[in-house]
Tab-separated table of C-alpha atoms and ligand atoms in Angstrom:
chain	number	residue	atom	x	y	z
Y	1475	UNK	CA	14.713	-10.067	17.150
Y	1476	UNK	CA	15.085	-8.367	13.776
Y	1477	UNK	CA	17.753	-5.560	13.871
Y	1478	UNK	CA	14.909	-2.928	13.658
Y	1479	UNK	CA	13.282	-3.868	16.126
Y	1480	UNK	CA	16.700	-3.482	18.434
Y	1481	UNK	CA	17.582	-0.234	17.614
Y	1482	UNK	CA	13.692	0.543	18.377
Y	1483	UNK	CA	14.366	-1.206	21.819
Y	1484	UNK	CA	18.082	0.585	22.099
Y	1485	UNK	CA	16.735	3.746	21.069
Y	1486	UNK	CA	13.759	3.795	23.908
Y	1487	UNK	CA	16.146	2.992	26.346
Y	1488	UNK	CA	18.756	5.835	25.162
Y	1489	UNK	CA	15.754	8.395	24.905
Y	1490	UNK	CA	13.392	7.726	27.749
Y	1491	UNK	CA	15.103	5.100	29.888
Y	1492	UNK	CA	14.305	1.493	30.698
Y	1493	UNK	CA	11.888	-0.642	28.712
Y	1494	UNK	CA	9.242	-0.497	25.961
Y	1495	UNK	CA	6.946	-3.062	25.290
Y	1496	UNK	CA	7.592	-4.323	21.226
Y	1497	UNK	CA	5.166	-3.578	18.613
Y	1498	UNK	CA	5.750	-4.413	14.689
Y	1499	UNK	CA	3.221	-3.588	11.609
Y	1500	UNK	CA	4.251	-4.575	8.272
Y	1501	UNK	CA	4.874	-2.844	4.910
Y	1502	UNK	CA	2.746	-4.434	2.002
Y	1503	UNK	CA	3.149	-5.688	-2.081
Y	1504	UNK	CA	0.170	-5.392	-4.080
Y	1505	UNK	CA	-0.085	-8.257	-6.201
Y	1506	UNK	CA	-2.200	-6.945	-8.659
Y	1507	UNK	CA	-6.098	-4.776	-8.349
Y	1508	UNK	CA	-3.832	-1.727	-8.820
Y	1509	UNK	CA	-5.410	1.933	-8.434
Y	1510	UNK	CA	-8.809	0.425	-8.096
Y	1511	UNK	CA	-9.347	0.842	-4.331
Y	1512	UNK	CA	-10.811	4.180	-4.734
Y	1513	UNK	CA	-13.096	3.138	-7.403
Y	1514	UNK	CA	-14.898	0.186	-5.471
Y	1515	UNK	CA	-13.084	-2.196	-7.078
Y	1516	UNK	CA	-10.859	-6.030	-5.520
Y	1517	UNK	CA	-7.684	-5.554	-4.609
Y	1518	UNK	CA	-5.262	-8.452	-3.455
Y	1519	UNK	CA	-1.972	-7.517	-1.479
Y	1520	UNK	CA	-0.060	-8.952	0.721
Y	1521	UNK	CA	1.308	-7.831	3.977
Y	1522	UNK	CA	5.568	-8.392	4.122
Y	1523	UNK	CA	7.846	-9.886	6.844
Y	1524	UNK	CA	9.579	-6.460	6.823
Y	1525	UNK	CA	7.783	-3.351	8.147
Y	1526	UNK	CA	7.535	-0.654	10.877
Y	1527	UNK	CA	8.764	-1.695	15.073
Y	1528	UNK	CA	8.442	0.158	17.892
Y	1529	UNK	CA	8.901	0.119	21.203
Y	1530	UNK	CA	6.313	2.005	23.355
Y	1531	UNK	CA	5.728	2.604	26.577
Y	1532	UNK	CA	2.706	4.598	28.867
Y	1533	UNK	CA	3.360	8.261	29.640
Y	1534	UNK	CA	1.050	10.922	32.006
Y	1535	UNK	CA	-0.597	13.439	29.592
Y	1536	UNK	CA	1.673	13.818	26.747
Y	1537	UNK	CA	3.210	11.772	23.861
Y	1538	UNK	CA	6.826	12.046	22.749
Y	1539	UNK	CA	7.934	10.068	19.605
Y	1540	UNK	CA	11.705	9.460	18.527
Y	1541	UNK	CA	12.671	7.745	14.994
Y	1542	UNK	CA	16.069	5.946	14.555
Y	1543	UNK	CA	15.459	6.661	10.816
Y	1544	UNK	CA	15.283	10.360	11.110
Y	1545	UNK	CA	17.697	11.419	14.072
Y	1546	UNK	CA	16.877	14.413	16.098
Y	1547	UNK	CA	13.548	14.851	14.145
Y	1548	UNK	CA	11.757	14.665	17.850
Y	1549	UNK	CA	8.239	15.352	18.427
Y	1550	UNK	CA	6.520	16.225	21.705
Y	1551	UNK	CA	2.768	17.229	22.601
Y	1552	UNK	CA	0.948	17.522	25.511
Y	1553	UNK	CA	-2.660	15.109	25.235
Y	1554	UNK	CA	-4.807	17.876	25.524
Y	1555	UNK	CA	-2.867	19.931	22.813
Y	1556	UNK	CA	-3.353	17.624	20.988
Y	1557	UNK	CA	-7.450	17.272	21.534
Y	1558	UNK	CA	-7.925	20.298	20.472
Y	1559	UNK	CA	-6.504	20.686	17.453
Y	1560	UNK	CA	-7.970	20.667	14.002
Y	1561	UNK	CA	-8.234	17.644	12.204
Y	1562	UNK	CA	-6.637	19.156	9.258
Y	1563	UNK	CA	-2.617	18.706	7.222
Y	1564	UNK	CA	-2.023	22.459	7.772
Y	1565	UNK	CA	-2.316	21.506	12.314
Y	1566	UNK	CA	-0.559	18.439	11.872
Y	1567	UNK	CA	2.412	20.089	9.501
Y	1568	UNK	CA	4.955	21.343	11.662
Y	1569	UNK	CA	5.181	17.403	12.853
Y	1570	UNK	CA	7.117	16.211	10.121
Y	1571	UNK	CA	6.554	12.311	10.489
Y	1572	UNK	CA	5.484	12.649	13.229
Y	1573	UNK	CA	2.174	13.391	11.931
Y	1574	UNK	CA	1.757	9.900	11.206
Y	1575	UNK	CA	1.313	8.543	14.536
Y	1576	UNK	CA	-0.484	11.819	16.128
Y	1577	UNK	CA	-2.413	11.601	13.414
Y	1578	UNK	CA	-4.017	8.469	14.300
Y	1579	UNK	CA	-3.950	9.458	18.205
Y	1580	UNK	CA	-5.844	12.763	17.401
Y	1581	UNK	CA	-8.408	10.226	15.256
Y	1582	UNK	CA	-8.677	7.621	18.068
Y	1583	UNK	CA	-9.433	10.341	20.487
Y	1584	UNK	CA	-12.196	12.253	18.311
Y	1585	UNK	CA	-14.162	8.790	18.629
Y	1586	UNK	CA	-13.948	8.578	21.838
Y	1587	UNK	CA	-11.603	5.860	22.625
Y	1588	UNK	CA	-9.841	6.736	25.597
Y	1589	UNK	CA	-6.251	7.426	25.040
Y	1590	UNK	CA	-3.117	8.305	26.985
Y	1591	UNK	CA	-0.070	9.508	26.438
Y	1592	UNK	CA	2.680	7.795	25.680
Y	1593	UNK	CA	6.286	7.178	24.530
Y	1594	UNK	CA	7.272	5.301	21.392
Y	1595	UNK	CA	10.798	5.008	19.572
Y	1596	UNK	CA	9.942	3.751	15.802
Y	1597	UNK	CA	12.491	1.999	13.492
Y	1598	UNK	CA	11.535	0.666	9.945
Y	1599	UNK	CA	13.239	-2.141	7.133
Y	1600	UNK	CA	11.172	-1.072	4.497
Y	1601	UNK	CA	13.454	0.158	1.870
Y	1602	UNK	CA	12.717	4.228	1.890
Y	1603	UNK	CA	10.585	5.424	-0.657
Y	1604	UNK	CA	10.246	2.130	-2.042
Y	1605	UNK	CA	6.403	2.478	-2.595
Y	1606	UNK	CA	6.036	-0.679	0.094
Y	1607	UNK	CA	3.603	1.555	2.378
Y	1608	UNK	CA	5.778	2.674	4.957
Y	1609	UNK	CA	3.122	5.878	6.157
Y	1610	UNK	CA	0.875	3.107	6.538
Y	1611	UNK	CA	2.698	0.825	8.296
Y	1612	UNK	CA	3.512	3.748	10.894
Y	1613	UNK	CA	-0.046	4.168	11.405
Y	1614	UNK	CA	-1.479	0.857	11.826
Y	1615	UNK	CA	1.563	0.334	14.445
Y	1616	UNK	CA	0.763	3.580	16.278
Y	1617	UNK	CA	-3.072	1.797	16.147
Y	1618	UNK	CA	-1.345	-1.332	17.705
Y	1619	UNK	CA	0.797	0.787	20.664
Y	1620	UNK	CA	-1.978	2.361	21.281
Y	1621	UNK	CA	-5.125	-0.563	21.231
Y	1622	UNK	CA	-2.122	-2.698	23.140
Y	1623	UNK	CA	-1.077	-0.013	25.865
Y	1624	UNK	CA	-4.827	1.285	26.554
Y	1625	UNK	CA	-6.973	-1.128	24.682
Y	1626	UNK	CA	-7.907	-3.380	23.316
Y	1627	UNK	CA	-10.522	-1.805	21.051
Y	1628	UNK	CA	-9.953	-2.353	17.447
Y	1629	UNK	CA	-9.785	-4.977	15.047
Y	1630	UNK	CA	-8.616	-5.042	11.640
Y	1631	UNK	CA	-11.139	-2.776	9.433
Y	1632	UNK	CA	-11.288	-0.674	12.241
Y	1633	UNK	CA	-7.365	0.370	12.568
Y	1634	UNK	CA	-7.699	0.263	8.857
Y	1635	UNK	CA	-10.227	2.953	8.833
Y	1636	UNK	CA	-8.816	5.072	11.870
Y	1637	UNK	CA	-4.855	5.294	9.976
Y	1638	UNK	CA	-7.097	5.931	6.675
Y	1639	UNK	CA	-8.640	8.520	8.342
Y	1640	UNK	CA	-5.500	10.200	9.568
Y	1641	UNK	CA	-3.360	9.800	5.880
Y	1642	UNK	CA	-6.553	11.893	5.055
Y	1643	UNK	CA	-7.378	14.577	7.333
Y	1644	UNK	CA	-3.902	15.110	9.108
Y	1645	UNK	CA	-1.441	13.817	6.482
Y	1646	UNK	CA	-3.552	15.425	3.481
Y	1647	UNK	CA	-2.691	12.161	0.989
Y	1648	UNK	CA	-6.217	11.330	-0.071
Y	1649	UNK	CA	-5.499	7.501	-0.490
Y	1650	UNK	CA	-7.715	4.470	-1.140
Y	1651	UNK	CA	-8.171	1.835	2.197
Y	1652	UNK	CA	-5.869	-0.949	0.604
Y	1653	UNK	CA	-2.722	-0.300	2.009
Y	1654	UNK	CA	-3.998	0.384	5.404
Y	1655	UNK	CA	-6.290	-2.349	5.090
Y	1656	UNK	CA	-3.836	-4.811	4.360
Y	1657	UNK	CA	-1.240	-3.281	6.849
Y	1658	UNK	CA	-3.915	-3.786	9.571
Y	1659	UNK	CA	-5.655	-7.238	8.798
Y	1660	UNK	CA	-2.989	-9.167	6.628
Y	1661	UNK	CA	-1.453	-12.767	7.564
Y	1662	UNK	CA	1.775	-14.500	7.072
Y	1663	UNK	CA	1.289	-16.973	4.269
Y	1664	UNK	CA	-1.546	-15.203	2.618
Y	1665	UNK	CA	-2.633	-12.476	0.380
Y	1666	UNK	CA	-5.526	-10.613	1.067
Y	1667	UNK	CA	-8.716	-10.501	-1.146
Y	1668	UNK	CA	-10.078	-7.342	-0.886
Y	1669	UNK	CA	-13.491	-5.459	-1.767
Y	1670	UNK	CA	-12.892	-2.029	-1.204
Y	1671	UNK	CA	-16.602	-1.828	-1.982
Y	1672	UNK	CA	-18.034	-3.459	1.085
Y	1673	UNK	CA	-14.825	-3.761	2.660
Y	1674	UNK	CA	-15.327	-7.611	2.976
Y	1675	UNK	CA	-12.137	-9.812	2.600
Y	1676	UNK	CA	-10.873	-12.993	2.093
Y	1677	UNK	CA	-7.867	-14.509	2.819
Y	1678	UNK	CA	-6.160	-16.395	-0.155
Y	1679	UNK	CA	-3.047	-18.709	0.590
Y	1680	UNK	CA	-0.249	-17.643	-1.322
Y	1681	UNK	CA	1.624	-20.858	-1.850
Y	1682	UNK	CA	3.341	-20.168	-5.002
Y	1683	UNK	CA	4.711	-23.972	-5.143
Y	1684	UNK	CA	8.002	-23.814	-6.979
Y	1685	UNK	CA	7.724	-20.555	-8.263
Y	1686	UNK	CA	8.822	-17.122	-6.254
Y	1687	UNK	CA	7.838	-13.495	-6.400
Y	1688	UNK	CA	10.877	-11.393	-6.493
Y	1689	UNK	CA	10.319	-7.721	-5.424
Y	1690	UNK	CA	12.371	-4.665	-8.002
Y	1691	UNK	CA	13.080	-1.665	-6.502
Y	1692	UNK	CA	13.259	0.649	-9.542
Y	1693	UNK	CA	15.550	3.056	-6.896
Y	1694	UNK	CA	13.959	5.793	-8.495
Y	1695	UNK	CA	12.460	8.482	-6.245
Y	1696	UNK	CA	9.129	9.266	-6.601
Y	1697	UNK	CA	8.188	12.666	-6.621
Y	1698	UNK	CA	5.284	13.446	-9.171
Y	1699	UNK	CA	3.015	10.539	-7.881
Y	1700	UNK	CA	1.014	12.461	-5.194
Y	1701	UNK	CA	0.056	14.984	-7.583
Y	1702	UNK	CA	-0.993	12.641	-10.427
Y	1703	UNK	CA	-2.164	10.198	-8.059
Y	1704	UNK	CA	-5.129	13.060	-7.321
Y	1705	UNK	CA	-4.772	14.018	-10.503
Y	1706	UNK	CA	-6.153	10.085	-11.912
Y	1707	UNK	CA	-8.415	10.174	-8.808
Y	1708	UNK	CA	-10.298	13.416	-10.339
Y	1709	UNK	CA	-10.505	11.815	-13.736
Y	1710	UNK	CA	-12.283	8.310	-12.454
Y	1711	UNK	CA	-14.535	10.850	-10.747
Y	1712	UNK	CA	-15.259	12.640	-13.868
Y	1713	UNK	CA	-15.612	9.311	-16.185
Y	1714	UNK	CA	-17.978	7.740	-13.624
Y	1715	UNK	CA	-20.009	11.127	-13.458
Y	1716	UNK	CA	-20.120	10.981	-17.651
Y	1717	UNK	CA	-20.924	7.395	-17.723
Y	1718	UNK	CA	-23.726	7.830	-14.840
Y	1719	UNK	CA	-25.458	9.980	-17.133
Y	1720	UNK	CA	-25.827	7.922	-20.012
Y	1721	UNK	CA	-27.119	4.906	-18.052
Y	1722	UNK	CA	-30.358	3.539	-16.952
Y	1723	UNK	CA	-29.270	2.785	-13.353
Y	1724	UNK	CA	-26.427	4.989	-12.248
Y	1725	UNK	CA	-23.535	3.042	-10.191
Y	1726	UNK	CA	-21.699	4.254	-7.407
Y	1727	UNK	CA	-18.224	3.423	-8.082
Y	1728	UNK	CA	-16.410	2.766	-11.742
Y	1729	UNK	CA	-15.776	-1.080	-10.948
Y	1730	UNK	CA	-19.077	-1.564	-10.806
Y	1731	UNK	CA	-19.661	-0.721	-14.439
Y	1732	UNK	CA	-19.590	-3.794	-16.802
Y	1733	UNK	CA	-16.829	-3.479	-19.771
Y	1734	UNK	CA	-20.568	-3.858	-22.262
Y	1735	UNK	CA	-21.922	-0.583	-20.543
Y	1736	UNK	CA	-18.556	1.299	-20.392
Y	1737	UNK	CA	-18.275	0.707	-24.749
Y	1738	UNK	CA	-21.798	1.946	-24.857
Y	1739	UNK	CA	-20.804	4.941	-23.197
Y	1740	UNK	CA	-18.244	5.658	-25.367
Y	1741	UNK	CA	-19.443	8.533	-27.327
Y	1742	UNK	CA	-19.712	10.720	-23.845
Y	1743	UNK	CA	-16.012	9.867	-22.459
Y	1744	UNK	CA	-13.021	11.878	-23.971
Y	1745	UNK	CA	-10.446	8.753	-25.318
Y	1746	UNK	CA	-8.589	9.694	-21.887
Y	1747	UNK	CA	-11.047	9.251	-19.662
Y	1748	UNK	CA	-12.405	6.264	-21.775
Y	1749	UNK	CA	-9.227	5.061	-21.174
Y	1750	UNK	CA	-8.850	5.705	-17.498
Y	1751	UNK	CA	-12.203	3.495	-17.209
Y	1752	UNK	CA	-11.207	0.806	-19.150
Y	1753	UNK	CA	-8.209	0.167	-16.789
Y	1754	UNK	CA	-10.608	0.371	-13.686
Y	1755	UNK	CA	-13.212	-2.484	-15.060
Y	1756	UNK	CA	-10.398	-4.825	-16.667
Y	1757	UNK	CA	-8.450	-4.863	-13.258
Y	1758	UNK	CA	-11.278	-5.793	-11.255
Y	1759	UNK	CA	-11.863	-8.790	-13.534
Y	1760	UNK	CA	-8.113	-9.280	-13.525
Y	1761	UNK	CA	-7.907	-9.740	-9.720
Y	1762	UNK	CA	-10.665	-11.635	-9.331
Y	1763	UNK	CA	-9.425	-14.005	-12.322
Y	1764	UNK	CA	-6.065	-14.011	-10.095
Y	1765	UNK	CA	-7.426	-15.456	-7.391
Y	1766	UNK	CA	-8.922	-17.629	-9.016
Y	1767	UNK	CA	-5.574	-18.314	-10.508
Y	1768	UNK	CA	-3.983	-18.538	-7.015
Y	1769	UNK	CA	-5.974	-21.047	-5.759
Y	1770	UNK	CA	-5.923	-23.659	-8.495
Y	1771	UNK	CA	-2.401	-23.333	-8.177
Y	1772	UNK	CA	-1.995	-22.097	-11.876
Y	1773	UNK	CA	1.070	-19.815	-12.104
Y	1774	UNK	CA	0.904	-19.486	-15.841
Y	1775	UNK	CA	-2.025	-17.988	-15.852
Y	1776	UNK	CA	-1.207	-15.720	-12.845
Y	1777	UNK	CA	1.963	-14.286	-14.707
Y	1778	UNK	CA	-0.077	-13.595	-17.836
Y	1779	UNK	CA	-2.834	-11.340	-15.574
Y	1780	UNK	CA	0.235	-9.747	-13.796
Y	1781	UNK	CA	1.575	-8.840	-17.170
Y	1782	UNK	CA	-1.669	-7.570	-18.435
Y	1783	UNK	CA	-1.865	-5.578	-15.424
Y	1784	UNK	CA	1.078	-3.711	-16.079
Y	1785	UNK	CA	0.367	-2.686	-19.674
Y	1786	UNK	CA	-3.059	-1.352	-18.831
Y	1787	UNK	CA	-1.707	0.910	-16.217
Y	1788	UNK	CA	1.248	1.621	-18.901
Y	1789	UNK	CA	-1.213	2.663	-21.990
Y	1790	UNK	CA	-4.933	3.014	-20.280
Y	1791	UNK	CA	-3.875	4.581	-16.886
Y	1792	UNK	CA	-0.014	5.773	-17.572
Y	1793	UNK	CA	1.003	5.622	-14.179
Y	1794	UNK	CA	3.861	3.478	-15.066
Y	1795	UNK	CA	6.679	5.467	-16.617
Y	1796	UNK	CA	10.375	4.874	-17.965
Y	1797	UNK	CA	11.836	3.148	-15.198
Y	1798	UNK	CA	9.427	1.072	-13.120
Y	1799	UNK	CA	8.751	0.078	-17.846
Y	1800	UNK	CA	12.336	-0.209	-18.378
Y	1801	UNK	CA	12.171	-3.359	-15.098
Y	1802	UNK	CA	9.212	-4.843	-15.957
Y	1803	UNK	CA	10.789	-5.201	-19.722
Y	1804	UNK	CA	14.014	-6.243	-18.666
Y	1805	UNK	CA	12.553	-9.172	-16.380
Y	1806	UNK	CA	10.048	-10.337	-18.621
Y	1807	UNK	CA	12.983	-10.835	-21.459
Y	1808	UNK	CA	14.276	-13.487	-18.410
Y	1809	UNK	CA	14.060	-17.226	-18.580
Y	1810	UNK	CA	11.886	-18.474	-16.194
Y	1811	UNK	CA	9.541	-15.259	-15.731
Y	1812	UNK	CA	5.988	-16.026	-16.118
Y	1813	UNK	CA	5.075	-12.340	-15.334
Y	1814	UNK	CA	5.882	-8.897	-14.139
Y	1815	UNK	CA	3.891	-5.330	-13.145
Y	1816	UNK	CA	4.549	-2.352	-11.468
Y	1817	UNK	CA	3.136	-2.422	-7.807
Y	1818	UNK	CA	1.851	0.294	-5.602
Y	1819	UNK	CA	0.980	4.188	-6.654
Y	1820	UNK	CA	3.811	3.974	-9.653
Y	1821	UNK	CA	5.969	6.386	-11.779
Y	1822	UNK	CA	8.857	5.083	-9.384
Y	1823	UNK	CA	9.104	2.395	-6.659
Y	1824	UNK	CA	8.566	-1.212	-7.060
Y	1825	UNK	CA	7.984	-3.647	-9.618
Y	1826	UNK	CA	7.333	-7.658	-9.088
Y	1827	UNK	CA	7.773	-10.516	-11.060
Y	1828	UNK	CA	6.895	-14.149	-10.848
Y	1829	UNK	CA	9.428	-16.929	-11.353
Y	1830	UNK	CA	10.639	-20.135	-11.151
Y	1831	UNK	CA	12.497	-20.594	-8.355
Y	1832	UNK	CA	15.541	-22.341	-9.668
Y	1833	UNK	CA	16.056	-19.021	-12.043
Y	1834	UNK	CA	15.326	-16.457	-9.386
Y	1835	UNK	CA	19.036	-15.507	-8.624
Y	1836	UNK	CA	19.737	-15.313	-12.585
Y	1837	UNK	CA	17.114	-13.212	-13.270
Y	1838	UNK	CA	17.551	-11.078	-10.395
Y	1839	UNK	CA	21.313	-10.847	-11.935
Y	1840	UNK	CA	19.939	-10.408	-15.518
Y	1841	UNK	CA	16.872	-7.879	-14.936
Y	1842	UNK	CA	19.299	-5.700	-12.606
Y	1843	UNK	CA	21.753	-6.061	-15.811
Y	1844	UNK	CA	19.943	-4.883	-18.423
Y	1845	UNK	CA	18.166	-1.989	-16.049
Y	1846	UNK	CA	21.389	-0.673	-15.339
Y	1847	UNK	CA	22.657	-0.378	-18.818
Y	1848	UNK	CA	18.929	1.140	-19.564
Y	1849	UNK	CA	18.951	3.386	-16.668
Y	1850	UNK	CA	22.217	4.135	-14.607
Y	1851	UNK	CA	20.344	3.277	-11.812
Y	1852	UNK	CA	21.655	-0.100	-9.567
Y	1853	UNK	CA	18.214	-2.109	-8.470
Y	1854	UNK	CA	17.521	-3.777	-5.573
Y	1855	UNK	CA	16.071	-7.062	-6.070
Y	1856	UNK	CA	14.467	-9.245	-3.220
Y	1857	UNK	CA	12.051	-12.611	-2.899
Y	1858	UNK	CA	8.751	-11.444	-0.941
Y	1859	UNK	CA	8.596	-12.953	2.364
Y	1860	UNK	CA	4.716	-12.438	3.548
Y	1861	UNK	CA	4.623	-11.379	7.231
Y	1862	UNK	CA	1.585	-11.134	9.911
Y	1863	UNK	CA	-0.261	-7.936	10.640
Y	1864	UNK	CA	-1.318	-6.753	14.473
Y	1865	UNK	CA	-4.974	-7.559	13.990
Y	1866	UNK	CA	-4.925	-10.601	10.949
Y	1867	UNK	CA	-6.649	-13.309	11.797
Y	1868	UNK	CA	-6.932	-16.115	9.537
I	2311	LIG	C1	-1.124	3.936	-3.249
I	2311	LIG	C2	-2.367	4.248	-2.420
I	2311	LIG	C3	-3.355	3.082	-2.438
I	2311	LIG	C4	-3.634	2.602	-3.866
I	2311	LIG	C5	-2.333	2.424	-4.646
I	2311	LIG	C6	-2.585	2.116	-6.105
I	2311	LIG	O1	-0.401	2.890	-2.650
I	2311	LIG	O2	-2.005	4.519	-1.081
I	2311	LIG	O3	-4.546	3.446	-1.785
I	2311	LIG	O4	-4.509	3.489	-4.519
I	2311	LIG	O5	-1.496	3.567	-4.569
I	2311	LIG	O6	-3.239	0.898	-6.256
């Protein structure tokens, strides 16, 4: 058992006495279809060996929720408190993170599914504000305690849309489905082809074959991404709504415009927004080409889109910034890398890069060089290991 998931066990036992029954969702690495999910566009993560565990147990009418990661921060609420309140971030504040999981209770309940209350201790390995999705990793596992203790009910899309729903309305982060999605429906092995249009997927094996993908935690917090994050969000909605009335037949999501159409809309798009646009159509055809990539087994060509990647969302959607720039440059100047991007939300958190496998540990040693002369900061450097999801199937 992995040492989170013991002091989840230790820590039921300590709080509420006896045994839980073990419950694990995973963190997630995008590979590359980066700030695309909320414009309709293919996204391709992967779900990680390291994640979110709990151990959870059934309770009578109420739920009380304990974290090993944030001592003392206990939350406790009676079920039918908890029915009736409003689906909204300013109800679920006062919860801290606990709003997470009664987040997605409150959601389950409002359709219908019958829930009970119950106890959970939670304890993570996701390296904190790392950018690897650990909000929704705690709510696809509260969507596992609770389809395991009183279901089953759910499958993948479903928990997906359900922990969506509650980073929404009760967390008030107005996110795109991928990192729920892939939380909820990833497998070991595999990355997951997504269209966040129609929500259909396919699972790609990611068998790198000689080569590795080293994760780069910039270790620099994040704290402007939530408001530029809405801030991009508005701007895609304002390009699309610009470029919608130019054309002939108007499209409901920005991927779905063709790079042709987007040039011939040109003259109604400030160069910003142009910009913002461009990013969105070029990294749909970028993770699509990856795939492609993946599955021939061509490496080359899947460093070159991961690098291509990262300087759109560094000049077209600047949502990069110094340090996660500063990485990318510094591994890229390695031996052995064929590529390198920013993952995840950006302006802080994680970076990957694809290597050679014999080089990984000396350009792990090298990149974290030359980013600490650059920065100050000491990285943290680690080989993705891909990890299974509660409700992947392959
Ligand atoms: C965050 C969001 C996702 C996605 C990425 C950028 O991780 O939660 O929905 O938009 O940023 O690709």
């Amino acid at each position: 058992m992995s040492s989170a998931a013991n002091r989840a066990a230790a820590l039921f036992k300590s709080e509420f006495g006896g045994e839980g029954r073990g419950f694990f969702a995973p963190g997630r690495v995008n590979l590359i279809g980066e700030h695309i999910d909320y414009n309709g566009g293919r996204v391709m993560p992967c779900s990680l060996s390291i994640g979110t565990y709990a151990a959870a147990r059934r309770a009578d009418g109420r739920i009380r929720l304990v974290s090993a990661d944030l001592p003392g921060q206990n939350a406790e609420v009676a079920l039918d408190e908890l029915s009736s309140l409003p689906l909204t971030p300013g109800a679920f504040r006062r919860f801290g993170w606990a709003a997470y999981p009664l987040g997605v209770a409150a959601q389950l309940i409002i359709r219908g599914y019958p829930v009970g209350g119950f106890d959970m201790a939670v304890c993570g390995d996701l390296p904190r504000g790392s950018g690897l999705s650990s909000s929704a990793s705690l709510e696809v596992l509260t969507c596992a305690v609770l389809d395991g203790l009183y279901g089953p009910w759910l499958d993948g899309r479903q928990a997906a849309e359900v922990s969506l729903a509650a980073e929404h309305e009760c967390a008030g982060v107005n996110c795109g489905i991928m990192d729920q999605f892939v939380c909820a429906a990833g497998v070991k092995g595999h990355a997951l082809l997504l269209d966040t249009h129609t929500l259909d997927f396919e699972y790609e094996p990611f068998d790198l074959d000689g080569d590795v993908l080293l994760i780069m935690n910039t270790k620099k917090p994040r704290k402007l991404t939530d408001s530029k994050y809405n801030e991009r969000r508005g701007e895609c909605d304002e390009a699309l709504a610009a470029i919608n009335s130019v054309l002939e037949t108007p499209r409901d999501a920005l991927c779905a415009v063709t790079l042709g159409e987007l040039d011939a809309c040109r003259a109604v798009l400030s160069p910003v927004l142009f910009r913002r646009a461009r990013h969105a159509v070029t990294e749909n055809e970028r993770t699509l080409a990856a795939a492609q990539a993946l599955r021939r087994g061509d490496n080359a060509e899947l460093g070159r889109l991961l690098t291509a990647s990262h300087d759109s969302l560094r000049y077209d959607y600047e949502v990069t910034g110094g340090h996660l720039d500063a990485i990318v440059d510094a591994a890229l100047m390695q031996e052995g890398v064929l590529g390198a991007r920013m993952t995840g939300a950006g302006f802080g958190g994680c970076a990957i890069a694809l290597c050679r496998a014999d080089r990984a540990g000396d350009v792990s040693r090298e990149t974290a060089r030359v980013y600490l002369e650059k920065t100050g900061i000491k990285c943290e450097i680690i080989p993705v290991q891909t990890g299974s999801s509660p409700f992947g199937k392959a």
